[in-house]
PDB file of C-alpha atoms in Angstrom:
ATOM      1  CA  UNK A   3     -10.163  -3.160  26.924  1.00  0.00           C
ATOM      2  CA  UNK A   4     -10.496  -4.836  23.270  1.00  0.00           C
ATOM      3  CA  UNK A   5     -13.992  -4.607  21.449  1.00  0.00           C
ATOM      4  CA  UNK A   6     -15.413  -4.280  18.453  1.00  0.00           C
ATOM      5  CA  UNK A   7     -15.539  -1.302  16.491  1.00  0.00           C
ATOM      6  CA  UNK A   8     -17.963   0.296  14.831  1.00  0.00           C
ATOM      7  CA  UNK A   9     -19.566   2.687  12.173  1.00  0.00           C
ATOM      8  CA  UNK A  10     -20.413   4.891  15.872  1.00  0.00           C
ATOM      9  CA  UNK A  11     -16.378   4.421  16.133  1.00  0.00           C
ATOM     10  CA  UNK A  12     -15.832   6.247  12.765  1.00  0.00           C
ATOM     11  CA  UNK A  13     -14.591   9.294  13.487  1.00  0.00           C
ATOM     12  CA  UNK A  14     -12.771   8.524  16.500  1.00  0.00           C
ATOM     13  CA  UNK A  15     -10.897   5.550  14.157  1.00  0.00           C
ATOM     14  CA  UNK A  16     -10.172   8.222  10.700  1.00  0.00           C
ATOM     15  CA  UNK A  17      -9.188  10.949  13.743  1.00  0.00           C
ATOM     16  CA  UNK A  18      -6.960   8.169  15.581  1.00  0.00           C
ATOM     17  CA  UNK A  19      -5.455   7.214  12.062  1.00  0.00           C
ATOM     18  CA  UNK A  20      -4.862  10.279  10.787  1.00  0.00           C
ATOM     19  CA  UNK A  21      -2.128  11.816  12.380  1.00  0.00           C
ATOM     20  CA  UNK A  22      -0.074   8.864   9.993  1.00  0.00           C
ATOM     21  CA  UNK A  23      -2.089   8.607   6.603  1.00  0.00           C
ATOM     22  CA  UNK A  24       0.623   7.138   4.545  1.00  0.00           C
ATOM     23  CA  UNK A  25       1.454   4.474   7.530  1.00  0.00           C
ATOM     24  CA  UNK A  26      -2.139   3.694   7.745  1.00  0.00           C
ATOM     25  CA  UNK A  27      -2.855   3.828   3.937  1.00  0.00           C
ATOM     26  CA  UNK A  28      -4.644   0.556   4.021  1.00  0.00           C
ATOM     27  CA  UNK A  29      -6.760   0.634   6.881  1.00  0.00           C
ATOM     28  CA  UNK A  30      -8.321   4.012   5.683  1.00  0.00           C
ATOM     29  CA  UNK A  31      -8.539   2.348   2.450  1.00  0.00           C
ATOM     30  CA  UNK A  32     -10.119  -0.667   3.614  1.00  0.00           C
ATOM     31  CA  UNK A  33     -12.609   1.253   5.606  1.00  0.00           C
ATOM     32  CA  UNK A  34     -13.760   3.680   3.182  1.00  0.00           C
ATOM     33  CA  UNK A  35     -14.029   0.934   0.806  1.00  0.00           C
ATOM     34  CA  UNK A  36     -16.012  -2.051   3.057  1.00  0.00           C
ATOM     35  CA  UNK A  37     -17.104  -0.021   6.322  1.00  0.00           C
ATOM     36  CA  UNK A  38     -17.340  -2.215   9.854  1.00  0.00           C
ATOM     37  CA  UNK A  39     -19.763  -4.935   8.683  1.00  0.00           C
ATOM     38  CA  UNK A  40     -18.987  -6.824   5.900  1.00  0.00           C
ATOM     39  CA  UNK A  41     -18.066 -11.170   6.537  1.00  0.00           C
ATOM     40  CA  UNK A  42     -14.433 -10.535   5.111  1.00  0.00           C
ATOM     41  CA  UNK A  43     -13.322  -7.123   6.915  1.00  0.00           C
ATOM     42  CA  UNK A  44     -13.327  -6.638  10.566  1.00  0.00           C
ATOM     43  CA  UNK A  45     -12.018  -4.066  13.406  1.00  0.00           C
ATOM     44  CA  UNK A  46     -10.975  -3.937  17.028  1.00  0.00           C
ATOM     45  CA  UNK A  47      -9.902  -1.252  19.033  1.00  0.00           C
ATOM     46  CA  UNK A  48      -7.968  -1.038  22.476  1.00  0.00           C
ATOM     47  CA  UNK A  49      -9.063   1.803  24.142  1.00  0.00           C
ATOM     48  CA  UNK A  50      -7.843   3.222  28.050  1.00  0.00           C
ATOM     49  CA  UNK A  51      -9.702   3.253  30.809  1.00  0.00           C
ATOM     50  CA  UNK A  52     -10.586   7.182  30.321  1.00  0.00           C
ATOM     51  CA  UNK A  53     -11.658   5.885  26.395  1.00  0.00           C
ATOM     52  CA  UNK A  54      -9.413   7.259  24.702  1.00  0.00           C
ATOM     53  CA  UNK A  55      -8.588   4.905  21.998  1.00  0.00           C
ATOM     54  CA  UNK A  56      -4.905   2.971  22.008  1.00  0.00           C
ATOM     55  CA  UNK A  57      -4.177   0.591  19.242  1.00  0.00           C
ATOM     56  CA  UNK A  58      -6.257  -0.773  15.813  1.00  0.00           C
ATOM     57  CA  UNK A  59      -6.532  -4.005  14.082  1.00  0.00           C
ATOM     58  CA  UNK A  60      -8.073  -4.544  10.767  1.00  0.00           C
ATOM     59  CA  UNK A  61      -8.942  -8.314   9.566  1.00  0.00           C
ATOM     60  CA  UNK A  62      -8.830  -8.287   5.620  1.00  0.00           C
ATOM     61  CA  UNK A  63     -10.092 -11.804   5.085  1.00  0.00           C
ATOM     62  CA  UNK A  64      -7.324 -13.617   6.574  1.00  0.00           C
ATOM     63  CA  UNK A  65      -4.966 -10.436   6.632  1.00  0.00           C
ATOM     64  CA  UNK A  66      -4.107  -8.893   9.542  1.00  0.00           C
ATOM     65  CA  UNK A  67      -2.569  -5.044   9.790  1.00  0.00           C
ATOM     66  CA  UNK A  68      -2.547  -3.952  13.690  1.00  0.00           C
ATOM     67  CA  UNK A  69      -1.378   0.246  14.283  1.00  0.00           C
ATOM     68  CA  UNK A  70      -0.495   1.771  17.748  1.00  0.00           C
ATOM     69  CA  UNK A  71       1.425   4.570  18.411  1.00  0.00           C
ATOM     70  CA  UNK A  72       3.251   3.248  21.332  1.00  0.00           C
ATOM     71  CA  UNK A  73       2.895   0.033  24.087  1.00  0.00           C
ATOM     72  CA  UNK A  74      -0.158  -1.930  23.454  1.00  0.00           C
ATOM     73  CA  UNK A  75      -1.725  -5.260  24.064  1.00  0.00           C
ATOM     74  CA  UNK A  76      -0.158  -7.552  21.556  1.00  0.00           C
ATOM     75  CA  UNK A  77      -1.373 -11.023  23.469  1.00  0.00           C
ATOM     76  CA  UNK A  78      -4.764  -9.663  23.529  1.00  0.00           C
ATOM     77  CA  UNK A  79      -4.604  -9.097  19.248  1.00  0.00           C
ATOM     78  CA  UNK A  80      -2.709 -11.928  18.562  1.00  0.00           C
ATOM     79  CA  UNK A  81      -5.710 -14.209  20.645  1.00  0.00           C
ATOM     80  CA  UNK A  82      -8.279 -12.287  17.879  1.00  0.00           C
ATOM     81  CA  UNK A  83      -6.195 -13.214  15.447  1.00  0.00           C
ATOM     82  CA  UNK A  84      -5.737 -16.796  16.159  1.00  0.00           C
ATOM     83  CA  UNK A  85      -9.797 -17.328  16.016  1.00  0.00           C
ATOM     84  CA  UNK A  86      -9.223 -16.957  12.355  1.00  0.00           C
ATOM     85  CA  UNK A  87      -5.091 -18.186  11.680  1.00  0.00           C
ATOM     86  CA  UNK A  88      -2.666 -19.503  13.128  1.00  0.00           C
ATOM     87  CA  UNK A  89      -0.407 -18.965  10.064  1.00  0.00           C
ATOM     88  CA  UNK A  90      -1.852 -15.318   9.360  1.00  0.00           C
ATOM     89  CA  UNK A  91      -0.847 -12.558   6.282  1.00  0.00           C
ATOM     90  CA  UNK A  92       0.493  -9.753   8.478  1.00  0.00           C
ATOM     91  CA  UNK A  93       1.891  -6.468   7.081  1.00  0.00           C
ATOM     92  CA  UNK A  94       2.332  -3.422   9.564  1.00  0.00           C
ATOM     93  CA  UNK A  95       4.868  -0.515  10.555  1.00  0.00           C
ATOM     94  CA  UNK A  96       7.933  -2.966  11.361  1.00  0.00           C
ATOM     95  CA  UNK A  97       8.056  -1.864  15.360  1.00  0.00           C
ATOM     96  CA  UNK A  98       4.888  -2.781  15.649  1.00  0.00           C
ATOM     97  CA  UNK A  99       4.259  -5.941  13.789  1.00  0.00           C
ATOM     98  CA  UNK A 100       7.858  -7.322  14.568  1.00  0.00           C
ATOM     99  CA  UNK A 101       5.979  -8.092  18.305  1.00  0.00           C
ATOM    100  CA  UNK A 102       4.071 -10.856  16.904  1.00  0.00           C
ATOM    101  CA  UNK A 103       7.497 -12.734  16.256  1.00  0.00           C
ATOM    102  CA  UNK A 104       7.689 -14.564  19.650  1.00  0.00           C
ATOM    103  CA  UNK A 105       3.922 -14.375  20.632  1.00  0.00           C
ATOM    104  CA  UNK A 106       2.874 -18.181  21.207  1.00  0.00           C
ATOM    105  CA  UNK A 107       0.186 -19.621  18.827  1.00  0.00           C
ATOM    106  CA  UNK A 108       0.940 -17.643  15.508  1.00  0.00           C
ATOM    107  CA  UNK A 109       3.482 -18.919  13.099  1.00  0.00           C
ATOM    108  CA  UNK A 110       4.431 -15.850  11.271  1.00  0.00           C
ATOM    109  CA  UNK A 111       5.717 -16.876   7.428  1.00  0.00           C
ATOM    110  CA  UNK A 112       8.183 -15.235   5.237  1.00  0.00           C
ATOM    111  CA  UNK A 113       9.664 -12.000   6.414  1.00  0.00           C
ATOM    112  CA  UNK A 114      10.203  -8.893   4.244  1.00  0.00           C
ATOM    113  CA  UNK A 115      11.353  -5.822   5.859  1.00  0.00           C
ATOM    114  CA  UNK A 116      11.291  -2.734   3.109  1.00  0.00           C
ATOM    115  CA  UNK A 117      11.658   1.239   3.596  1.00  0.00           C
ATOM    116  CA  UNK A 118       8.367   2.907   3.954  1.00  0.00           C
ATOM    117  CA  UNK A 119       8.866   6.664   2.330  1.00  0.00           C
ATOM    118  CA  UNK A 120       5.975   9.715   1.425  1.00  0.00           C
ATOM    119  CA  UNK A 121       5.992  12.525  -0.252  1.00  0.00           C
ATOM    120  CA  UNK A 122       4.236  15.714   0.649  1.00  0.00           C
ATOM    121  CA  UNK A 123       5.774  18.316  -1.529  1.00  0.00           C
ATOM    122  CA  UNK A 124       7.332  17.115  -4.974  1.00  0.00           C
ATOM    123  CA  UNK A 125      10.475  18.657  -5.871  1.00  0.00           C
ATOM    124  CA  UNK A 126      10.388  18.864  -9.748  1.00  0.00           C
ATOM    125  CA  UNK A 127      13.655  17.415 -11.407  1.00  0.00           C
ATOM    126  CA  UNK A 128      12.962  18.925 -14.689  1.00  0.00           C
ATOM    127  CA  UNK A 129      11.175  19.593 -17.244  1.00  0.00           C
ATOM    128  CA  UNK A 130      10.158  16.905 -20.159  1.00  0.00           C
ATOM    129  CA  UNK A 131       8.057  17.206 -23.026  1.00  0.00           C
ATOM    130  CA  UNK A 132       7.134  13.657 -22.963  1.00  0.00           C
ATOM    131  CA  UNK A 133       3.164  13.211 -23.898  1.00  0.00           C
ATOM    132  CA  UNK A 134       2.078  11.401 -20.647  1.00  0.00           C
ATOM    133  CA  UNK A 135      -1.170   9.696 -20.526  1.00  0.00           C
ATOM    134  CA  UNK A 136      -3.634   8.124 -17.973  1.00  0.00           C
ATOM    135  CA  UNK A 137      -4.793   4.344 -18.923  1.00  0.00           C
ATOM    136  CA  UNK A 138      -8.437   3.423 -19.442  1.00  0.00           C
ATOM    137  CA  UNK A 139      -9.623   0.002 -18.874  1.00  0.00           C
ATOM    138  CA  UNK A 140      -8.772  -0.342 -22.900  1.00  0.00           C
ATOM    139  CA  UNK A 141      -4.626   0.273 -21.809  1.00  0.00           C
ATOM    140  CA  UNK A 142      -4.273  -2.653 -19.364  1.00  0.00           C
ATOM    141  CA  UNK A 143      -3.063  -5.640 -21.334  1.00  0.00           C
ATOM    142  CA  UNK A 144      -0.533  -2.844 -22.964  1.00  0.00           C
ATOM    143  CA  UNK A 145       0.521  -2.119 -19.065  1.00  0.00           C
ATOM    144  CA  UNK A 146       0.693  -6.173 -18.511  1.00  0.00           C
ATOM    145  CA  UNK A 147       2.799  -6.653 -21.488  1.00  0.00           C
ATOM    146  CA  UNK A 148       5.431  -4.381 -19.874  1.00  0.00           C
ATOM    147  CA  UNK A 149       5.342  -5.966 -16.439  1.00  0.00           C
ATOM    148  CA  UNK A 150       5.896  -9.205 -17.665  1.00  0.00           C
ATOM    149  CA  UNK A 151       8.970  -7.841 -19.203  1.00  0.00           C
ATOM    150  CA  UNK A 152      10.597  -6.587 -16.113  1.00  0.00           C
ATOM    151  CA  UNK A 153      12.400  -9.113 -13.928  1.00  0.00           C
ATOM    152  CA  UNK A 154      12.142  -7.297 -10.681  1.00  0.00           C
ATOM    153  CA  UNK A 155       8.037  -8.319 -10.513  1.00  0.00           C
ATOM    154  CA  UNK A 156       6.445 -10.844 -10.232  1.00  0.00           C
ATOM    155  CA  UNK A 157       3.021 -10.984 -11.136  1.00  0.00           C
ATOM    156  CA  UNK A 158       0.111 -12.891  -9.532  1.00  0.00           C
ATOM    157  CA  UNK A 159      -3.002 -14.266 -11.413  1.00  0.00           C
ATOM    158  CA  UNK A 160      -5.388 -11.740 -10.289  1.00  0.00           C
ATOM    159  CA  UNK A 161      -3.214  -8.984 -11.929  1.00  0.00           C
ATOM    160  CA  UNK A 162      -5.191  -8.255 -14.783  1.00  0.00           C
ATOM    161  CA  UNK A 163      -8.619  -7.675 -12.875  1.00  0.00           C
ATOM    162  CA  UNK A 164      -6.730  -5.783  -9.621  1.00  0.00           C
ATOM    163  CA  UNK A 165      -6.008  -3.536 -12.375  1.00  0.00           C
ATOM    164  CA  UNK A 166      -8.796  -2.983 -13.915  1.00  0.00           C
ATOM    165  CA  UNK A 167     -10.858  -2.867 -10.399  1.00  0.00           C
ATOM    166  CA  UNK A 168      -8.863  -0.243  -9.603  1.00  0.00           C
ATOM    167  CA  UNK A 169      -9.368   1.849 -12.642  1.00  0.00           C
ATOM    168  CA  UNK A 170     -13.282   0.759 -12.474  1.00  0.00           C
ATOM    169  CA  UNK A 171     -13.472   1.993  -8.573  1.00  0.00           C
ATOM    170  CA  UNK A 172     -10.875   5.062  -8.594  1.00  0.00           C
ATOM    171  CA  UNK A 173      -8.577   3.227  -5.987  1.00  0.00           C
ATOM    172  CA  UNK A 174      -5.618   2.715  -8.643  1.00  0.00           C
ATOM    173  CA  UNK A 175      -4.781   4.645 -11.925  1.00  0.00           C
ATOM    174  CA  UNK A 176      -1.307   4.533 -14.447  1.00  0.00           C
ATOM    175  CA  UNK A 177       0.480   6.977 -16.212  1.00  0.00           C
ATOM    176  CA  UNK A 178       2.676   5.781 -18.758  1.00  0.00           C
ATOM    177  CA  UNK A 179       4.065   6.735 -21.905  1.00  0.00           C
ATOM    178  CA  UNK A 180       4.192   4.981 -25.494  1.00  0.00           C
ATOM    179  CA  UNK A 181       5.836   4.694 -28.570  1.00  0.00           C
ATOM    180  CA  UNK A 182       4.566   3.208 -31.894  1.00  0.00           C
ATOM    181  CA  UNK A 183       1.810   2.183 -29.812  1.00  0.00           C
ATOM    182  CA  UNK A 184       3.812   0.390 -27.252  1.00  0.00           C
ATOM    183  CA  UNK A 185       3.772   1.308 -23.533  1.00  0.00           C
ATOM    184  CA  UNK A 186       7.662   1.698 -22.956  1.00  0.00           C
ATOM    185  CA  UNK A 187       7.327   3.059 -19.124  1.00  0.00           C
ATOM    186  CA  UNK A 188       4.679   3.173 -16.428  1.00  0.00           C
ATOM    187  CA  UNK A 189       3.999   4.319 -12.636  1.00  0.00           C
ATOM    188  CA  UNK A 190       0.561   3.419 -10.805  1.00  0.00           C
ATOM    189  CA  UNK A 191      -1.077   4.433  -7.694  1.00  0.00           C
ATOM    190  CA  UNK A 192      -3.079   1.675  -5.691  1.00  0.00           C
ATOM    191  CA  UNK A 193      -5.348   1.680  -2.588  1.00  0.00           C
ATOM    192  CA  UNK A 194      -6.091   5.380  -3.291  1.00  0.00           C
ATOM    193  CA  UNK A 195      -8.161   6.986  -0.453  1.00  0.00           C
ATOM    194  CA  UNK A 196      -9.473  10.468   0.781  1.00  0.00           C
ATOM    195  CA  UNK A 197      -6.062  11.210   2.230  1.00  0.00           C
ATOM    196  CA  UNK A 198      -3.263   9.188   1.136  1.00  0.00           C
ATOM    197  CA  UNK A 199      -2.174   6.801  -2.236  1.00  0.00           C
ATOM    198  CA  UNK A 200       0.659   3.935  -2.829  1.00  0.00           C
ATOM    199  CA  UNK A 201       2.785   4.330  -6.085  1.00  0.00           C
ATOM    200  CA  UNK A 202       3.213   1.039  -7.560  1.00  0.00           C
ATOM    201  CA  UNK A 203       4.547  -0.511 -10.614  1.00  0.00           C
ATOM    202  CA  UNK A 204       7.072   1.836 -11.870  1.00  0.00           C
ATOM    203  CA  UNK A 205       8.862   0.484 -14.750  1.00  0.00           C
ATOM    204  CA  UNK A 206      10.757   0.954 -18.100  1.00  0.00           C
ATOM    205  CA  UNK A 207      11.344  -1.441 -20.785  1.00  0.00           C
ATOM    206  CA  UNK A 208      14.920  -2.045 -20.916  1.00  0.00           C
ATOM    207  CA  UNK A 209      15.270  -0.676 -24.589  1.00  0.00           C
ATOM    208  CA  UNK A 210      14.134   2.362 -23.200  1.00  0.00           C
ATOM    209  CA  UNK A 211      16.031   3.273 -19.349  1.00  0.00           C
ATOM    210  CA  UNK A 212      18.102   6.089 -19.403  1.00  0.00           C
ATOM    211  CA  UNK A 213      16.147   8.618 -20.722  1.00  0.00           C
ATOM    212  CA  UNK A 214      14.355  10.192 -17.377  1.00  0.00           C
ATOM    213  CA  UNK A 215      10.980   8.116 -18.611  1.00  0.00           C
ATOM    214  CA  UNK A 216       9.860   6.909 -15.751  1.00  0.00           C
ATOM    215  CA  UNK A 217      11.022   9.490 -13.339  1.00  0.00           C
ATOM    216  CA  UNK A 218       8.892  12.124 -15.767  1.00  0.00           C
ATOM    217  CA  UNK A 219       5.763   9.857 -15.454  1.00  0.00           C
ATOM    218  CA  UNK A 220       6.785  10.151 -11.716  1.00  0.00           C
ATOM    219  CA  UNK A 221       6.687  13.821 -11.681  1.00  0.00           C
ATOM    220  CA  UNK A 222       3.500  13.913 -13.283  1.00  0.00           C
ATOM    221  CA  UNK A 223       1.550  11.276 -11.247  1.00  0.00           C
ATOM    222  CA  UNK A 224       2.947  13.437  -7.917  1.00  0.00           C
ATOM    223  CA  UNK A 225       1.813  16.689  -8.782  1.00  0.00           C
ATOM    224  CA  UNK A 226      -1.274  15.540  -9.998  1.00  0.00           C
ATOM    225  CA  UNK A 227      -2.179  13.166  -6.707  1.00  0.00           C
ATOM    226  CA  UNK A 228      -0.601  16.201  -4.094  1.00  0.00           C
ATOM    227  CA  UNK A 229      -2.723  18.941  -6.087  1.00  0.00           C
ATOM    228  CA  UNK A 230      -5.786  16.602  -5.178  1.00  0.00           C
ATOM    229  CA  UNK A 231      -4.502  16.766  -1.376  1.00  0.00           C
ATOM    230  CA  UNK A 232      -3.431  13.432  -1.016  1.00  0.00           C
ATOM    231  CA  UNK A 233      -0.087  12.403   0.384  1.00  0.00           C
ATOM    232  CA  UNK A 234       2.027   9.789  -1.431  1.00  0.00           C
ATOM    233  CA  UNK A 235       4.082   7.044  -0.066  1.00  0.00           C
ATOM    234  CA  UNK A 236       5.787   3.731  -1.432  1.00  0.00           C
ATOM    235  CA  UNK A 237       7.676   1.203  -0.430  1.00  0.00           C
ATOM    236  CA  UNK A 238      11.046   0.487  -1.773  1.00  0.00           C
ATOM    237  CA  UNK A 239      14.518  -2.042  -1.006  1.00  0.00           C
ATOM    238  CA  UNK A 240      16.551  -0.532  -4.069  1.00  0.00           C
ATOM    239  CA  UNK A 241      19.098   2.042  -2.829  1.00  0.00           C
ATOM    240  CA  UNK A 242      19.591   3.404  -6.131  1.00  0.00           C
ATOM    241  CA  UNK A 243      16.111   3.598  -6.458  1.00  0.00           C
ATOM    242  CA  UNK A 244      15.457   5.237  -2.992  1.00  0.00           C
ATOM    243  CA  UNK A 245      17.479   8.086  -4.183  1.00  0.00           C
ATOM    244  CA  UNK A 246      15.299   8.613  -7.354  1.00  0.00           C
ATOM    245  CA  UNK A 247      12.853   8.822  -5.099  1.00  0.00           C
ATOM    246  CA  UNK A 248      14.162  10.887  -2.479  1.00  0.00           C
ATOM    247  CA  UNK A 249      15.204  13.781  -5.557  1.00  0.00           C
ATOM    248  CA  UNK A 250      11.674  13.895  -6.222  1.00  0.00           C
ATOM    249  CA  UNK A 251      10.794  14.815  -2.960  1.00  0.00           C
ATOM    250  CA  UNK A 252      10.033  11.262  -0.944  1.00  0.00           C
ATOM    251  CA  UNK A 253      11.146  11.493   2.619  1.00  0.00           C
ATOM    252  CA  UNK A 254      11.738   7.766   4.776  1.00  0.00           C
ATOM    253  CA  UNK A 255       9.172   7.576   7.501  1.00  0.00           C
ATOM    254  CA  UNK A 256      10.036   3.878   8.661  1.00  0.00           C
ATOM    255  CA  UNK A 257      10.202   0.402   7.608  1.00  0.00           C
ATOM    256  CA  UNK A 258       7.024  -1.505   6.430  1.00  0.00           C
ATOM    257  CA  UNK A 259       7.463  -5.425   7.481  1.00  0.00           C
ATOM    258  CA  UNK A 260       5.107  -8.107   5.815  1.00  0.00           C
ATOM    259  CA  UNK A 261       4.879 -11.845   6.602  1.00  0.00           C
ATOM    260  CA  UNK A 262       3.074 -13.881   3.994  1.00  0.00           C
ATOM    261  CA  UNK A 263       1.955 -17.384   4.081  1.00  0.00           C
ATOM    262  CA  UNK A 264       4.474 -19.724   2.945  1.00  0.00           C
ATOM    263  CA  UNK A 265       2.779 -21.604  -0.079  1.00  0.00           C
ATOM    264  CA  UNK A 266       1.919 -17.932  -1.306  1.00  0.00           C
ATOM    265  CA  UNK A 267       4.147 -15.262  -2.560  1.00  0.00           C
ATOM    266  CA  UNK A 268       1.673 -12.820  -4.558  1.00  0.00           C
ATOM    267  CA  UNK A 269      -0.787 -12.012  -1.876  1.00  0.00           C
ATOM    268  CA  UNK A 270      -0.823  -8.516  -0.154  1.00  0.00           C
TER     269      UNK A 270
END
């Protein structure tokens, strides 16, 4: 059985979704942040017959992210879905997701299939005496100016305000580090919740690589988010950035797929 969930559901839904908190980073997120009854955010769950509950999917506007730890009814979430889409967002754990491929009515857009990794203990790399600082709301065009520099991103529109939302609402915050007033490297977090946070953004200009700048501001932004008991995760496709990673203590947990629409290439 599908239904509705919610705000009765709650703690069967954070219990449910705990046992993966870097998996279901955005869900948790998303609920914390909007609860069950807003126009733009929406939940089902499957539940048995006994009801115990089996499978989860979130509506984000027009964004779909469905989480089950084993078989569940795809046909019956992909009909929900289709009352909204028929060309949904959809970003999930790849083995569950990648069952929407072949489901008739949705017309899934461009694939990208990335590794999904956390971190639960850091394992320092050494250590720097590099004065690392948190951004205010006053730091962000500083952090912008760097992005833009970097090839690998690509930066929507609503950059400038996600940013500073985040700062504003405690859901994101960046370390970086500057010279002669210049912001040389970064690292953010994003969708920060009670039990789990996305690194994002982690950059050096190029004048700068090679000095262990960004993987200090790493080291800094993971013992400070772990002391708070939060887990970290990230996605990544780099291999030679996957083993940065991995040194600092990041472990691979899976593969995180996400289909966006086709006409739009900066939307979560």
């Amino acid at each position: 059985m599908i239904r509705k969930l919610t705000v009765q559901d709650h703690k069967t839904v954070m219990n449910f979704l705990s046992e993966e908190p870097s998996i279901n980073l955005f869900i948790i997120g998303d609920i914390e942040a909007f609860g069950y009854e807003t126009d733009f955010q929406e939940l089902w769950g499957e539940f048995h017959e006994d009801g115990k509950l089996n499978a989860i999917l979130l509506r984000y506007f027009e964004s779909f992210i469905p989480y089950a730890k084993g078989e569940f009814d795809v046909q019956g979430f992909a009909d929900l879905i289709c009352n909204y889409s028929a060309t949904p967002v959809m970003s999930g754990k790849a083995s569950i997701v990648e069952q929407f491929e072949h489901v008739k009515g949705i017309e899934l857009g461009p694939k990208k299939a990335t590794f999904f990794a956390e971190c639960r203990e850091l394992t320092p790399i050494n250590h720097t005496e590099y004065n690392i600082k948190i951004a205010t709301i006053d730091d962000v065009d500083r952090i912008l100016n760097l992005r833009m520099q970097i090839d690998e991103f690509s930066l929507s529109k609503e950059g400038r305000k996600m940013i500073v939302q985040d700062i504003e609402n405690g859901t994101g915050r960046t370390y970086f580090i500057e010279d002669n007033k210049q912001i040389i490297a970064c690292a953010s977090t994003a969708a920060e919740n009670s039990a789990s946070a996305m690194i994002v953004g982690v950059c050096t200009h190029k004048n700068f690589r090679n000095n262990g700048l960004a993987t200090a501001i790493m080291q800094k932004l993971i013992g400070d988010v772990l002391a708070e008991g939060r887990i970290l995760c990230l996605f990544y496709d780099n291999p030679v950035a996957g083993r940065i990673y991995k040194r600092l203590g990041f472990q691979d947990i899976g593969k995180w797929t996400m289909y966006r629409k086709k006409q739009d290439h900066h939307k979560k």
